[in-house]
Amino acid sequence: MSAEDFVNQPEVKRCLKDLKTVCGQTIFSDLVDDAGHQYVDLVMEGGGVLGIALVGYTYALESVGLRFRSVGGASAGAINATLVAGLGPVEAAKSLKTIELLGDLDMAGFVDGDSDVKDLVESYLEGSGKIKLLWKAVQVLDTLNENLGLNPGGSFYGWISRAMLAAGVPTNAKLAARMATVPAGFRLRSGEPLPFQGTGARLALVTADVSTETKVEFPKMAPMYWNDPDAVDPAQFVRASMSIPFFFYPMRLGGLPKGPKAKEAWKTLAAFTEPIPDLATFIDGGIMSNFPIDLFHAYGRVPAAPTFGAKLGLDHRAHHEIHTPVELGGAVFASACHCLDYDFITRHPDYNKLVAWIDTGDHNWLNFFMPTKDKVDLFRRGVLAGADFLKTFDWEAYKILRGKMAAAYT
């Protein structure tokens, strides 16, 4: 596949042509640069391979001159956030480079467990009966017992690590320096200059350290887990965030820093005052906050730029019919993934004005064997959702609403 297979899809081309006509002069933010870019923050939801739709969403936003200052997410959202942050300077469009990476990617390689694991995954995706699935599941119990997961995740880690290396950001320090570079003429729309770092530009990837029951944000909390956080490969942050429970091995990290400085980091960053463990175990950040839209929230004031959010799937907060242990387990897992995010939006209803819901159709979030046409369709769906959102977003009206909420908070 090539990038053209995605961007030249007929509906994508028509949509973007219309979007540029409708939104070519629209104001979306009060942060701008000399090239005419407008800057927003961005948070993206997790959702397995459905994350391809997130690339379509960011491609639509970039097509009208939007660029991303702080970016974050969980799981699939963390993957796209890292690529947005790392594949070029802050003022550059990144989605086309991400599409090129997707074009060269065989996602089936991410299912890097043994042949029994591949058989189980394929049987599940084919909709095999319960008896066959049970038989296949029994064959992988030894792998699950030994490794707490079915797939090592090494293929994924190698892919994202090579992408960061090729982009010139093989370490956390290099990535931070790239994000801190000030675009030419970066300023408020009123003309007042701003120090770029003073605006809070950062990468924020959510993962779950289940060994200490800690919601972790990388790279902010990296000093808790590495003696030299600046030297860490950003791919490790992503690998921690996308460790789908039981599907991938959890990411294990030993040799955690000890001593007074480390204790202070745990206390300050995580309110953790127990003895520091010898081993940390990370799984998918989505189990705690699959859509961490609060990452860049500024309490008590109107921000200079909005925080846009992209969710995968239509609003699925519906009543669960629960009659079996499996249905109960699914409902418990879904509640854990979403309740914190729902609670934040309930308390901050202005965020309903900032979030785009991407209709991902009937695509399966675990289908790493997805054919080319389905990848293109997910990208198309992301573009359409991004375009629809931009056509209705009203920055000035949002600032008025946010101002009223900020006053009430104060």
Coordinates of C-alpha atoms in Angstrom, one line a residue:
M1 CA 0.0 0.0 0.0
S2 CA 1.0 3.6 -0.5
A3 CA -0.2 6.9 1.1
E4 CA -2.1 7.5 -2.2
D5 CA -4.3 4.5 -1.5
F6 CA -5.6 6.4 1.6
V7 CA -5.6 10.1 0.6
N8 CA -6.9 9.6 -3.0
Q9 CA -9.9 7.6 -1.9
P10 CA -12.7 9.4 -3.8
E11 CA -14.8 10.2 -0.7
V12 CA -11.8 11.5 1.2
K13 CA -10.8 13.8 -1.7
R14 CA -14.3 15.2 -2.0
C15 CA -14.7 15.7 1.7
L16 CA -11.4 17.6 2.1
K17 CA -12.1 19.8 -0.9
D18 CA -15.4 20.8 0.6
L19 CA -13.8 21.2 4.1
K20 CA -11.2 23.6 2.8
T21 CA -13.9 25.7 1.1
V22 CA -16.1 25.8 4.2
C23 CA -13.4 26.2 6.9
G24 CA -10.6 27.8 5.0
Q25 CA -10.9 31.0 7.1
T26 CA -12.4 29.7 10.3
I27 CA -10.8 30.5 13.6
F28 CA -10.2 27.5 15.8
S29 CA -7.7 28.8 18.3
D30 CA -5.9 31.9 19.5
L31 CA -2.5 30.4 19.1
V32 CA -1.0 31.0 15.7
D33 CA 2.4 31.3 13.9
D34 CA 3.8 33.2 10.9
A35 CA 2.9 30.5 8.5
G36 CA -0.8 30.8 9.4
H37 CA -1.1 27.6 11.4
Q38 CA -3.4 27.5 14.3
Y39 CA -2.5 25.3 17.3
V40 CA -4.7 23.0 19.4
D41 CA -4.2 20.3 22.0
L42 CA -5.3 16.8 21.1
V43 CA -6.4 13.7 23.1
M44 CA -7.3 10.4 21.4
E45 CA -9.1 7.3 22.7
G46 CA -7.7 3.8 22.6
G47 CA -9.3 1.1 20.4
G48 CA -6.8 -1.4 19.0
V49 CA -6.6 -1.4 15.2
L50 CA -9.5 1.1 15.0
G51 CA -6.8 3.6 15.7
I52 CA -6.2 3.9 12.0
A53 CA -9.3 6.1 12.0
L54 CA -7.4 8.5 14.3
V55 CA -4.9 9.1 11.5
G56 CA -7.8 10.1 9.2
Y57 CA -9.1 12.5 11.8
T58 CA -5.7 14.2 12.3
Y59 CA -5.3 14.3 8.5
A60 CA -8.5 16.3 8.2
L61 CA -7.5 18.8 10.9
E62 CA -4.1 19.3 9.3
S63 CA -5.7 19.9 5.9
V64 CA -7.1 23.2 7.2
G65 CA -3.9 24.4 8.8
L66 CA -4.3 23.0 12.3
R67 CA -1.2 21.9 14.1
F68 CA -0.9 20.1 17.5
R69 CA 0.8 21.5 20.5
S70 CA 0.3 19.0 23.4
V71 CA -0.9 15.5 22.3
G72 CA -1.9 12.5 24.3
G73 CA -4.0 9.4 24.6
A74 CA -4.1 5.8 25.7
S75 CA -3.3 2.6 23.8
A76 CA -4.1 3.3 20.1
G77 CA -4.4 7.0 21.0
A78 CA -1.0 6.9 22.5
I79 CA 0.5 5.4 19.3
N80 CA -0.9 8.2 17.1
A81 CA 0.0 10.8 19.7
T82 CA 3.6 9.7 19.7
L83 CA 3.8 9.7 15.9
V84 CA 2.2 13.2 15.8
A85 CA 4.8 14.4 18.4
G86 CA 7.8 12.7 16.9
L87 CA 7.6 12.6 13.1
G88 CA 8.6 16.2 12.6
P89 CA 8.7 19.7 13.9
V90 CA 5.7 21.0 15.8
E91 CA 4.6 23.2 12.9
A92 CA 4.8 20.3 10.3
A93 CA 2.0 18.1 9.2
K94 CA 2.6 14.5 10.4
S95 CA -0.4 12.5 9.2
L96 CA 0.9 11.8 5.7
K97 CA 4.1 10.4 7.2
T98 CA 2.0 8.2 9.5
I99 CA 0.0 7.0 6.5
E100 CA 3.2 6.1 4.8
L101 CA 4.2 4.0 7.8
L102 CA 0.8 2.3 7.8
G103 CA 1.2 1.5 4.1
D104 CA 4.4 -0.4 4.8
L105 CA 2.9 -2.1 7.9
D106 CA 1.8 -5.7 8.1
M107 CA -0.3 -5.5 11.3
A108 CA -0.6 -9.3 11.4
G109 CA 3.1 -9.3 12.5
F110 CA 2.0 -7.7 15.8
V111 CA 0.4 -11.1 16.7
D112 CA 3.8 -12.4 17.5
G113 CA 2.8 -15.3 19.7
D114 CA 3.2 -19.0 18.7
S115 CA 1.1 -20.8 16.1
D116 CA -1.5 -21.8 18.7
V117 CA -2.0 -18.1 19.6
K118 CA -2.4 -17.1 15.9
D119 CA -5.0 -20.0 15.5
L120 CA -7.0 -18.7 18.5
V121 CA -7.0 -15.1 17.3
E122 CA -8.0 -16.1 13.8
S123 CA -10.8 -18.4 15.1
Y124 CA -12.2 -15.6 17.2
L125 CA -12.2 -13.2 14.3
E126 CA -13.9 -15.8 12.0
G127 CA -16.7 -16.1 14.6
S128 CA -16.0 -19.8 15.4
G129 CA -18.3 -21.6 17.7
K130 CA -17.8 -21.8 21.5
I131 CA -16.6 -25.3 21.5
K132 CA -13.8 -24.6 18.9
L133 CA -12.8 -21.4 20.7
L134 CA -12.7 -23.2 24.1
W135 CA -10.4 -25.9 22.5
K136 CA -8.2 -23.2 21.0
A137 CA -8.1 -21.4 24.3
V138 CA -7.0 -24.5 26.2
Q139 CA -4.0 -24.8 23.9
V140 CA -2.6 -21.4 24.9
L141 CA -3.1 -21.7 28.6
D142 CA 0.5 -22.5 29.2
T143 CA 1.6 -19.4 27.4
L144 CA -0.9 -17.3 29.4
N145 CA 0.3 -18.8 32.6
E146 CA 4.0 -18.3 32.0
N147 CA 3.8 -14.8 30.4
L148 CA 0.5 -13.3 31.6
G149 CA -0.3 -12.7 27.9
L150 CA -0.4 -14.3 24.5
N151 CA 1.8 -12.1 22.4
P152 CA 5.3 -10.7 23.4
G153 CA 4.7 -7.3 21.7
G154 CA 8.2 -7.3 20.5
S155 CA 7.2 -6.8 16.8
F156 CA 5.1 -3.7 17.7
Y157 CA 7.9 -2.3 19.9
G158 CA 10.5 -2.8 17.1
W159 CA 8.2 -1.0 14.6
I160 CA 7.5 2.1 16.7
S161 CA 11.1 2.2 17.9
R162 CA 12.4 2.2 14.3
A163 CA 10.0 4.9 13.4
M164 CA 11.2 7.1 16.2
L165 CA 14.8 6.4 15.3
A166 CA 14.3 7.3 11.6
A167 CA 12.5 10.5 12.7
G168 CA 15.6 11.5 14.7
V169 CA 14.0 11.2 18.1
P170 CA 15.4 7.9 19.5
T171 CA 15.4 9.2 23.1
N172 CA 13.0 11.0 25.4
A173 CA 15.3 13.9 25.6
K174 CA 15.4 14.2 21.8
L175 CA 11.6 14.1 21.6
A176 CA 11.2 16.7 24.3
A177 CA 13.6 19.0 22.5
R178 CA 11.7 18.6 19.3
M179 CA 8.4 19.5 21.0
A180 CA 10.0 22.5 22.7
T181 CA 11.1 24.0 19.5
V182 CA 9.3 27.3 18.9
P183 CA 7.6 27.7 15.6
A184 CA 8.5 31.0 13.8
G185 CA 6.2 33.8 15.0
F186 CA 4.4 31.7 17.6
R187 CA 2.1 34.1 19.4
L188 CA -1.4 34.9 20.5
R189 CA -3.7 36.0 17.8
S190 CA -3.7 39.4 19.4
G191 CA 0.0 39.7 18.6
E192 CA 1.4 39.0 22.1
P193 CA 4.4 36.6 21.9
L194 CA 4.4 33.5 24.1
P195 CA 7.2 31.3 25.3
F196 CA 6.4 28.0 23.7
Q197 CA 7.2 25.8 26.8
G198 CA 5.1 28.2 28.9
T199 CA 2.1 27.0 27.0
G200 CA 2.4 23.5 28.4
A201 CA 3.4 21.7 25.2
R202 CA 4.0 18.1 26.0
L203 CA 3.4 14.4 25.1
A204 CA 1.1 12.6 27.6
L205 CA 0.6 8.8 27.3
V206 CA -1.5 7.0 29.8
T207 CA -0.7 3.5 31.0
A208 CA -1.6 1.5 34.2
D209 CA 1.0 0.3 36.6
V210 CA -1.1 -2.5 38.1
S211 CA 1.7 -3.5 40.6
T212 CA 1.1 -0.2 42.5
E213 CA -2.5 0.6 41.3
T214 CA -1.1 3.8 39.7
K215 CA -2.5 5.7 36.7
V216 CA 0.8 6.6 35.0
E217 CA 1.5 9.4 32.5
F218 CA 4.6 9.1 30.4
P219 CA 7.0 10.7 29.9
K220 CA 6.0 13.0 32.9
M221 CA 6.4 10.1 35.4
A222 CA 9.4 8.4 33.8
P223 CA 11.7 9.5 36.7
M224 CA 9.8 7.0 38.9
Y225 CA 10.8 4.1 36.7
W226 CA 14.2 4.9 35.1
N227 CA 17.4 6.2 36.6
D228 CA 18.1 8.2 33.3
P229 CA 14.6 9.1 31.9
D230 CA 16.2 11.3 29.2
A231 CA 17.8 8.3 27.6
V232 CA 14.6 6.2 27.4
D233 CA 13.4 5.1 24.0
P234 CA 9.9 6.7 23.6
A235 CA 8.8 3.4 22.2
Q236 CA 8.9 2.0 25.7
F237 CA 6.3 4.6 26.8
V238 CA 4.0 3.5 23.9
R239 CA 4.6 -0.2 24.6
A240 CA 3.5 0.3 28.2
S241 CA 0.3 2.1 27.1
M242 CA -0.8 -0.4 24.5
S243 CA -0.4 -3.7 26.4
I244 CA -3.9 -5.0 25.9
P245 CA -4.6 -7.3 28.9
F246 CA -3.9 -10.9 28.2
F247 CA -3.6 -10.3 24.4
F248 CA -0.1 -8.8 24.9
Y249 CA 2.4 -9.6 27.6
P250 CA 2.4 -6.9 30.2
M251 CA 5.5 -4.6 30.0
R252 CA 7.7 -5.5 32.9
L253 CA 10.3 -3.1 34.2
G254 CA 12.9 -4.0 36.9
G255 CA 15.7 -2.0 38.5
L256 CA 13.5 0.9 39.5
P257 CA 15.3 3.8 41.1
K258 CA 15.5 3.8 44.9
G259 CA 16.6 6.3 47.5
P260 CA 15.4 9.7 48.7
K261 CA 15.1 11.3 45.3
A262 CA 13.1 8.4 43.9
K263 CA 10.8 8.3 47.0
E264 CA 10.1 12.0 46.5
A265 CA 9.2 11.4 42.8
W266 CA 6.7 8.7 43.8
K267 CA 5.2 10.9 46.5
T268 CA 5.0 14.0 44.3
L269 CA 3.9 12.4 41.0
A270 CA 1.8 9.5 42.3
A271 CA 1.0 10.2 45.9
F272 CA 2.6 6.8 46.6
T273 CA 4.4 6.5 50.0
E274 CA 4.8 2.8 50.3
P275 CA 8.2 1.1 49.6
I276 CA 9.1 1.4 46.0
P277 CA 8.7 -2.0 44.3
D278 CA 11.5 -3.9 42.6
L279 CA 9.3 -4.6 39.5
A280 CA 6.7 -2.6 37.8
T281 CA 4.0 -4.2 35.6
F282 CA 2.3 -2.1 33.0
I283 CA -0.8 -2.9 31.0
D284 CA -3.0 -0.9 28.6
G285 CA -3.8 2.5 30.0
G286 CA -7.3 2.1 28.7
I287 CA -8.2 -0.1 31.7
M288 CA -8.2 3.1 33.8
S289 CA -8.8 5.9 31.4
N290 CA -9.4 5.0 27.7
F291 CA -10.1 8.6 26.7
P292 CA -8.1 10.8 29.1
I293 CA -9.6 14.0 27.9
D294 CA -8.6 15.8 31.1
L295 CA -4.9 15.5 30.4
F296 CA -4.5 19.2 29.4
H297 CA -7.4 20.7 31.2
A298 CA -6.8 24.2 32.7
Y299 CA -9.0 24.8 35.7
G300 CA -10.5 28.3 36.4
R301 CA -9.5 30.0 33.1
V302 CA -10.2 30.1 29.4
P303 CA -7.4 28.5 27.5
A304 CA -5.7 30.1 24.5
A305 CA -6.3 26.9 22.5
P306 CA -9.0 24.2 22.8
T307 CA -8.3 20.6 23.6
F308 CA -9.9 18.6 20.8
G309 CA -10.8 14.9 21.5
A310 CA -11.3 12.0 19.1
K311 CA -13.3 9.0 20.3
L312 CA -13.4 5.7 18.4
G313 CA -17.0 4.4 17.8
L314 CA -20.3 6.2 18.3
D315 CA -21.5 7.0 21.8
H316 CA -21.8 3.6 23.2
R317 CA -22.8 4.4 26.8
A318 CA -25.9 2.2 26.9
H319 CA -27.5 -0.2 29.2
H320 CA -25.8 -3.6 29.4
E321 CA -27.9 -6.7 29.4
I322 CA -26.1 -8.9 32.0
H323 CA -27.2 -12.5 32.3
T324 CA -24.0 -14.6 32.2
P325 CA -20.6 -14.4 33.9
V326 CA -19.0 -13.4 30.6
E327 CA -21.4 -10.5 30.1
L328 CA -20.8 -9.4 33.7
G329 CA -17.0 -9.5 33.1
G330 CA -17.4 -7.5 29.9
A331 CA -19.5 -4.9 31.7
V332 CA -17.1 -4.6 34.6
F333 CA -14.2 -4.1 32.2
A334 CA -16.1 -1.5 30.1
S335 CA -17.0 0.4 33.3
A336 CA -13.3 0.4 34.5
C337 CA -12.2 1.7 31.1
H338 CA -14.7 4.6 30.8
C339 CA -16.1 5.7 34.2
L340 CA -13.3 8.2 34.9
D341 CA -13.7 9.8 31.5
Y342 CA -17.5 9.9 31.7
D343 CA -17.2 11.5 35.1
F344 CA -14.9 14.2 33.9
I345 CA -17.2 15.1 31.0
T346 CA -20.2 15.1 33.3
R347 CA -18.5 17.6 35.5
H348 CA -17.2 19.6 32.5
P349 CA -20.0 19.5 30.0
D350 CA -18.2 22.1 27.8
Y351 CA -16.0 19.2 26.6
N352 CA -19.0 17.9 24.7
K353 CA -18.3 20.8 22.3
L354 CA -14.7 19.5 21.8
V355 CA -15.1 15.8 21.1
A356 CA -15.6 14.1 17.7
W357 CA -17.1 10.6 17.7
I358 CA -15.7 8.5 14.8
D359 CA -18.1 6.0 13.4
T360 CA -15.9 2.9 13.0
G361 CA -18.7 0.7 11.6
D362 CA -18.5 -3.0 12.2
H363 CA -14.7 -3.2 12.1
N364 CA -13.2 -5.4 14.9
W365 CA -10.8 -3.6 17.2
L366 CA -8.6 -6.8 17.5
N367 CA -8.5 -7.6 13.8
F368 CA -4.8 -7.3 13.2
F369 CA -5.4 -9.4 10.0
M370 CA -7.4 -6.5 8.5
P371 CA -7.4 -6.3 4.7
T372 CA -6.3 -3.2 2.8
K373 CA -9.8 -2.1 2.0
D374 CA -10.8 -2.0 5.7
K375 CA -7.7 0.1 6.6
V376 CA -8.7 2.6 3.9
D377 CA -12.3 2.6 5.1
L378 CA -11.2 3.3 8.7
F379 CA -9.1 6.2 7.5
R380 CA -12.0 7.5 5.5
R381 CA -14.3 7.3 8.5
G382 CA -11.8 9.3 10.5
V383 CA -11.5 12.0 7.8
L384 CA -15.3 12.4 7.6
A385 CA -15.6 12.6 11.4
G386 CA -12.9 15.3 11.6
A387 CA -14.4 17.3 8.8
D388 CA -17.9 17.2 10.3
F389 CA -16.5 18.3 13.7
L390 CA -14.6 21.2 12.2
K391 CA -17.7 22.5 10.3
T392 CA -19.6 22.8 13.5
F393 CA -17.0 23.9 16.0
D394 CA -17.4 27.6 17.1
W395 CA -14.3 28.8 19.0
E396 CA -15.8 32.1 20.1
A397 CA -18.9 30.5 21.4
Y398 CA -16.9 27.9 23.2
K399 CA -14.8 30.6 24.9
I400 CA -17.9 32.3 26.2
L401 CA -19.2 28.9 27.6
R402 CA -15.8 28.1 29.1
G403 CA -15.6 31.6 30.6
K404 CA -18.8 31.1 32.5
M405 CA -17.6 27.7 33.8
A406 CA -14.2 29.2 34.8
A407 CA -16.0 32.0 36.7
A408 CA -18.2 29.4 38.5
Y409 CA -15.1 27.4 39.4
T410 CA -13.3 30.4 40.8

